[in-house]
Tab-separated table of C-alpha atoms in Angstrom:
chain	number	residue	atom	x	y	z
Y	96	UNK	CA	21.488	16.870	-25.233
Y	97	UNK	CA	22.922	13.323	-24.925
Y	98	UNK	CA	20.756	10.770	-23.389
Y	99	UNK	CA	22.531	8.821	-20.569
Y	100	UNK	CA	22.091	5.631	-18.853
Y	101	UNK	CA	22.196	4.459	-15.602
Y	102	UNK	CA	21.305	1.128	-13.776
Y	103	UNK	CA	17.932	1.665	-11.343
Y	104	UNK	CA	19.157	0.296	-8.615
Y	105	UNK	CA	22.218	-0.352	-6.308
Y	106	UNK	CA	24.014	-1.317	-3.030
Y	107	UNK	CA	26.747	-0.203	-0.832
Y	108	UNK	CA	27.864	-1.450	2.266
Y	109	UNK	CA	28.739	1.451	4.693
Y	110	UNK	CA	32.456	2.499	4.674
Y	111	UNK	CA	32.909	1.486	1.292
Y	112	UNK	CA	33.646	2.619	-1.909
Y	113	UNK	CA	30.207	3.375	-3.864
Y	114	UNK	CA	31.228	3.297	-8.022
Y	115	UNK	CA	27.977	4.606	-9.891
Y	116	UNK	CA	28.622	4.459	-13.375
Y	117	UNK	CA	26.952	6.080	-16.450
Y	118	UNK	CA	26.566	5.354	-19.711
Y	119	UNK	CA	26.360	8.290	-22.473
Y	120	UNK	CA	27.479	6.913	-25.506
Y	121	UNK	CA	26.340	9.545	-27.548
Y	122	UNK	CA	27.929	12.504	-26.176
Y	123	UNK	CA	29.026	15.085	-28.096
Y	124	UNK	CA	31.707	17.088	-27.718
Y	125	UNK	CA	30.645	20.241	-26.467
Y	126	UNK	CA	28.932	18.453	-23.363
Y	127	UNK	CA	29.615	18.068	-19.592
Y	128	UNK	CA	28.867	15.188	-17.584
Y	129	UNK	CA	26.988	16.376	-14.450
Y	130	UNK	CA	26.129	14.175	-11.275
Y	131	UNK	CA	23.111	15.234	-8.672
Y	132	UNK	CA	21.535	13.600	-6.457
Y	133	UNK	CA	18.670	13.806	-4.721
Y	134	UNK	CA	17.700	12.599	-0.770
Y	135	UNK	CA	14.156	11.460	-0.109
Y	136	UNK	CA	11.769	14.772	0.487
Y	137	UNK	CA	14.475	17.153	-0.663
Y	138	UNK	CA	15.481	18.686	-3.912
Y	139	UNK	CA	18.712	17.740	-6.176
Y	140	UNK	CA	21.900	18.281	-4.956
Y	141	UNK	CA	24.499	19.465	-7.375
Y	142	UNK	CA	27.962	16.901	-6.394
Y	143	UNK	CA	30.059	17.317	-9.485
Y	144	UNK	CA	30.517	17.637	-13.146
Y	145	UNK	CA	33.424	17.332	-15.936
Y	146	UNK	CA	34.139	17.289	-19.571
Y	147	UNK	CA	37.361	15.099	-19.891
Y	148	UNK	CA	39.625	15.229	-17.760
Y	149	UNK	CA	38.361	13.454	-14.179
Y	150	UNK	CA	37.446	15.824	-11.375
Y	151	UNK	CA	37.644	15.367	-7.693
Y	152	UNK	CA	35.817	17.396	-4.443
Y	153	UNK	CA	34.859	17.192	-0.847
Y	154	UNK	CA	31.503	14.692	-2.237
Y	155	UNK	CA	33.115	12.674	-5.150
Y	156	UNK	CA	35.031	11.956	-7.448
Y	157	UNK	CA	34.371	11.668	-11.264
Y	158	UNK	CA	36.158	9.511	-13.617
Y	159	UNK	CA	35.253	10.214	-17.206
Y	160	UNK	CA	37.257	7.473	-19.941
Y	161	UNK	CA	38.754	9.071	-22.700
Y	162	UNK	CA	36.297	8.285	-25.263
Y	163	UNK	CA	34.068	10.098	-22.792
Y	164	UNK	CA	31.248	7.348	-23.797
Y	165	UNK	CA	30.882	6.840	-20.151
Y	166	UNK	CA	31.720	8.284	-16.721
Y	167	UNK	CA	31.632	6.662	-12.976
Y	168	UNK	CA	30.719	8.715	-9.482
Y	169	UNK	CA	33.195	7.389	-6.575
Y	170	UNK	CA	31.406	7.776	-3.620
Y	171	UNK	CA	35.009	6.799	-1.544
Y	172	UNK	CA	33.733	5.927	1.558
Y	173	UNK	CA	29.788	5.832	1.523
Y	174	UNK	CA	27.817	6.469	4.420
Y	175	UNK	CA	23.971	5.960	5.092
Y	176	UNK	CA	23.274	9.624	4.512
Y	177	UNK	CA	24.603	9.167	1.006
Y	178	UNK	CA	21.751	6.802	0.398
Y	179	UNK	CA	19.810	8.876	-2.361
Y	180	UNK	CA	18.483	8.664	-6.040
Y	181	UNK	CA	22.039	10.004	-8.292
Y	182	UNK	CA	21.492	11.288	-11.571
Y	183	UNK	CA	23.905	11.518	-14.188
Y	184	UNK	CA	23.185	14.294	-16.765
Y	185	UNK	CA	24.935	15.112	-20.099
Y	186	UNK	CA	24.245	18.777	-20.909
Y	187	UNK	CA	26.040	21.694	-22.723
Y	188	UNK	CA	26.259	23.831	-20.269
Y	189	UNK	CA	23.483	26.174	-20.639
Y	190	UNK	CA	21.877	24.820	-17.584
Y	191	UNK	CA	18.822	22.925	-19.200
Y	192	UNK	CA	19.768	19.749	-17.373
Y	193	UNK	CA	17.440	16.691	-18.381
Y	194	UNK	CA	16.780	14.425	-15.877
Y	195	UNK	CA	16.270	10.782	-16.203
Y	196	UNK	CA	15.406	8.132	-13.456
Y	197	UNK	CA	18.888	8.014	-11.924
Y	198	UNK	CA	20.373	4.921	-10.068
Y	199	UNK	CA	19.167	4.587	-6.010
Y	200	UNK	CA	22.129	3.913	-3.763
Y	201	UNK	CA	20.945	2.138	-0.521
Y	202	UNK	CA	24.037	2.849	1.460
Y	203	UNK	CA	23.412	-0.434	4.648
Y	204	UNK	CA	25.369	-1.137	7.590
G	73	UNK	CA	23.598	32.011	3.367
G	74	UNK	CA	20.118	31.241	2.620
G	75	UNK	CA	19.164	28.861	-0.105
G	76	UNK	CA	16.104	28.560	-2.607
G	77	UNK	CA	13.136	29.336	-0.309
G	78	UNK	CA	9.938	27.819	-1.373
G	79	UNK	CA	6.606	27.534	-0.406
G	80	UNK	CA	3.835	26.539	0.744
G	81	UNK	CA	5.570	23.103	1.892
G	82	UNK	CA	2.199	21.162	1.194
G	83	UNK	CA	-0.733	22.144	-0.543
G	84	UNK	CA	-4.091	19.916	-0.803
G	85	UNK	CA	-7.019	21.190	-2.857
G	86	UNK	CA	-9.878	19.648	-5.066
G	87	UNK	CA	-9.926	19.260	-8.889
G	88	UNK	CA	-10.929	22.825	-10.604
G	89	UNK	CA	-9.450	24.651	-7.634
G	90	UNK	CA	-6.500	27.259	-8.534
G	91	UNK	CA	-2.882	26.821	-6.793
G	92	UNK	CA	-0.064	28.957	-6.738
G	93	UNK	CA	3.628	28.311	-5.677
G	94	UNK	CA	6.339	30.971	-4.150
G	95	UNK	CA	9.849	30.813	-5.132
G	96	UNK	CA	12.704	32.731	-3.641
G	97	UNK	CA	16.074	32.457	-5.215
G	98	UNK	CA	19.424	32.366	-4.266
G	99	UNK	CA	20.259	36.345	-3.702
G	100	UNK	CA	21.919	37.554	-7.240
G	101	UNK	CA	21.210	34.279	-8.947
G	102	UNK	CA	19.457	35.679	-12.195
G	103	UNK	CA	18.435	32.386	-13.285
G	104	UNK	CA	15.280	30.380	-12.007
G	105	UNK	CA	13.764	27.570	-13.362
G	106	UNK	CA	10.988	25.420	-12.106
G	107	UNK	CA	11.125	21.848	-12.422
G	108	UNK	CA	7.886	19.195	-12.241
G	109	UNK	CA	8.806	15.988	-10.837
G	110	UNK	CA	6.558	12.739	-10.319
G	111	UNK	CA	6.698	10.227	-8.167
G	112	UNK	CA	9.074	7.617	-8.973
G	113	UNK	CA	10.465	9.663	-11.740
G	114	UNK	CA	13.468	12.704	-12.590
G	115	UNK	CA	12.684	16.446	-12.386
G	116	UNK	CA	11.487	17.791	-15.976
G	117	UNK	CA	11.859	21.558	-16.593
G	118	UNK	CA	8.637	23.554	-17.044
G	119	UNK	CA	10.243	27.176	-17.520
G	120	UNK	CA	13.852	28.548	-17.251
G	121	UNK	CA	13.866	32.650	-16.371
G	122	UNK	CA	16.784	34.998	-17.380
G	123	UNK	CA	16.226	37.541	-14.687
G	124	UNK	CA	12.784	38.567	-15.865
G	125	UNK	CA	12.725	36.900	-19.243
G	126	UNK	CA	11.653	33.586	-20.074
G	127	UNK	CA	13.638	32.260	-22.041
G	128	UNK	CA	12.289	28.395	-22.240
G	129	UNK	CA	8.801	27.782	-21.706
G	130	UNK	CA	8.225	25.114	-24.366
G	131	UNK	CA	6.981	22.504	-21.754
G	132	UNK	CA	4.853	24.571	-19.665
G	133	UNK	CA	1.287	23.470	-20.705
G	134	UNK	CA	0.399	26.886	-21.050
G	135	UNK	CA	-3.239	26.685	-20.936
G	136	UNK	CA	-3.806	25.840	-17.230
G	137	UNK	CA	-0.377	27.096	-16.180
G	138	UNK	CA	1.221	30.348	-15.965
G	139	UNK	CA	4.114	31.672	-14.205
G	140	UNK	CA	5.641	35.188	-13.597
G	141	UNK	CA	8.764	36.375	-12.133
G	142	UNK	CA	8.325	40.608	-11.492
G	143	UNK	CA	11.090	42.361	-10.918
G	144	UNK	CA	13.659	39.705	-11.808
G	145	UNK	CA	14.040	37.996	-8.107
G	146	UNK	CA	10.723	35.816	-6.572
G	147	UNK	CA	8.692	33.928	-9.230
G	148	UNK	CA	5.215	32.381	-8.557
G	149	UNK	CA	3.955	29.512	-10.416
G	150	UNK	CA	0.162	29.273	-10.933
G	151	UNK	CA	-2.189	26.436	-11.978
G	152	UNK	CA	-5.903	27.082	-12.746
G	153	UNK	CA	-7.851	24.855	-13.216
G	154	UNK	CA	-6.070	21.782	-11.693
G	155	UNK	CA	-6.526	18.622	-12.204
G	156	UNK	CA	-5.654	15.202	-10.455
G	157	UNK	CA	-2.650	14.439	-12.542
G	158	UNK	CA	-1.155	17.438	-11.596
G	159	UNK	CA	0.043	15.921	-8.129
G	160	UNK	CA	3.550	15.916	-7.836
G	161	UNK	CA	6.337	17.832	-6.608
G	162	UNK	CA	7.536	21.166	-8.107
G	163	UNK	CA	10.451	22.154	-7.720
G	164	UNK	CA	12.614	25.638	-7.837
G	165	UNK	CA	15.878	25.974	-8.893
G	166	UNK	CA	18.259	29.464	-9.580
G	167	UNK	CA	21.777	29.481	-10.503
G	168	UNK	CA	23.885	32.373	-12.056
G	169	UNK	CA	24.298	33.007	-15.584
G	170	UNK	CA	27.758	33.351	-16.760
G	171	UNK	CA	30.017	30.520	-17.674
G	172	UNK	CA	28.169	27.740	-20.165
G	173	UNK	CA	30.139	25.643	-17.603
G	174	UNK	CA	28.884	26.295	-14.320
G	175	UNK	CA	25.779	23.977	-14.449
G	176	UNK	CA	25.322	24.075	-10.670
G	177	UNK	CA	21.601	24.422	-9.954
G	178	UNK	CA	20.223	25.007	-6.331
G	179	UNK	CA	16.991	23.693	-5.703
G	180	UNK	CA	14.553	24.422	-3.061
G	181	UNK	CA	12.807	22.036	-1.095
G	182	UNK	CA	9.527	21.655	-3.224
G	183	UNK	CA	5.915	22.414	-2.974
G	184	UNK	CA	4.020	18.708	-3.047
G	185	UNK	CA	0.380	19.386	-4.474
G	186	UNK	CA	-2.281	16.676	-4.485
G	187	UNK	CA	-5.234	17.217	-6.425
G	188	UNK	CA	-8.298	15.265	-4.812
């Protein structure tokens, strides 16, 4: 599975827009970008995944470019509960995920 | 509808002692994995079940740790002897088998084990 990159750290002012991106330049083709993210003392939270065209729910939304090399979360309007460790995951499907170390989001007033 | 039930919550023993975690699925998820995650650091898989089969154990160090899932539903996750850098969280996870594009796992809570 394709190893992904994400920054360790960053910050959000409450009410806005939160953009986590993720790098996986080595995707192949068969692979789905997956975000989770995980809340102090509690396990991973499934929030989204896609595998080109860009996906939206209740949580996020997920913009994947077309070369699919990389992929941003949208967090539209964060909010200090959304302040959590997210992990981007490149997997093909078979639900293995790998996890790295994932970006924290301090989501502040 | 009641998620991935695990416990015990806690757990504190000394070095040597044997441990063993509980894990209830999701209700007709026939996948279950269990997931080892340090402080600071991702969850890393330690065994994947296909209702009773496992079907990835390759990083479960299988000479302290053992796991078992009878009838296809609960699973139980031993360690004997432990030792002190065993201390982390471990974490259950089912989802259904079906589409290779469903990837939604649903994790429990966590046992958190320190080894003194």
């Amino acid at each position: 599975d394709a190893k992904t990159t994400q920054p360790p750290s960053m910050d959000c002012a409450e009410g806005r827009a939160a953009n986590l991106p993720c790098n996986h330049s080595t995707i192949s083709g068969n692979e789905y970008v997956y975000w989770y993210r995980q809340i102090h003392s509690q396990g991973p939270q499934y929030i989204i995944h896609g595998l080109k065209n860009n996906e939206t729910n209740e949580m996020a939304s997920l913009i994947i470019t077309e070369d699919r090399k990389s992929s941003t979360l949208i967090l539209p309007h964060a909010t200090l509960r959304d302040t959590a460790v997210y992990y981007c995951i490149a997997d093909s499907g078979f639900q293995k995920l790998v996890f790295g170390t994932g970006t924290r989001l301090l989501v502040s007033p | 509808e009641a998620g991935v039930v695990q416990s015990p919550r806690y757990k504190i023993i000394e070095k040597k002692q044997p441990v063993a975690f509980w894990c209830n699925p999701i209700s007709g998820h026939n996948t279950l994995y269990w997931y080892l995650q340090n402080l600071g650091q991702g969850p890393e898989l330690l065994i994947r079940y296909e209702n009773e089969e496992a079907v990835d154990d390759s990083q479960l160090p299988k000479d302290r740790f053992s796991a078992e899932r009878l009838k296809g539903v609960d699973s139980t996750l031993k360690i004997q002897p432990a030792e002190l850098g065993d201390s982390a969280v471990y974490l259950c996870a089912s989802s259904l088998k079906g589409h290779p594009n469903t990837g939604e796992l649903f994790f429990g809570e966590g046992s958190r084990l320190t080894v003194l």
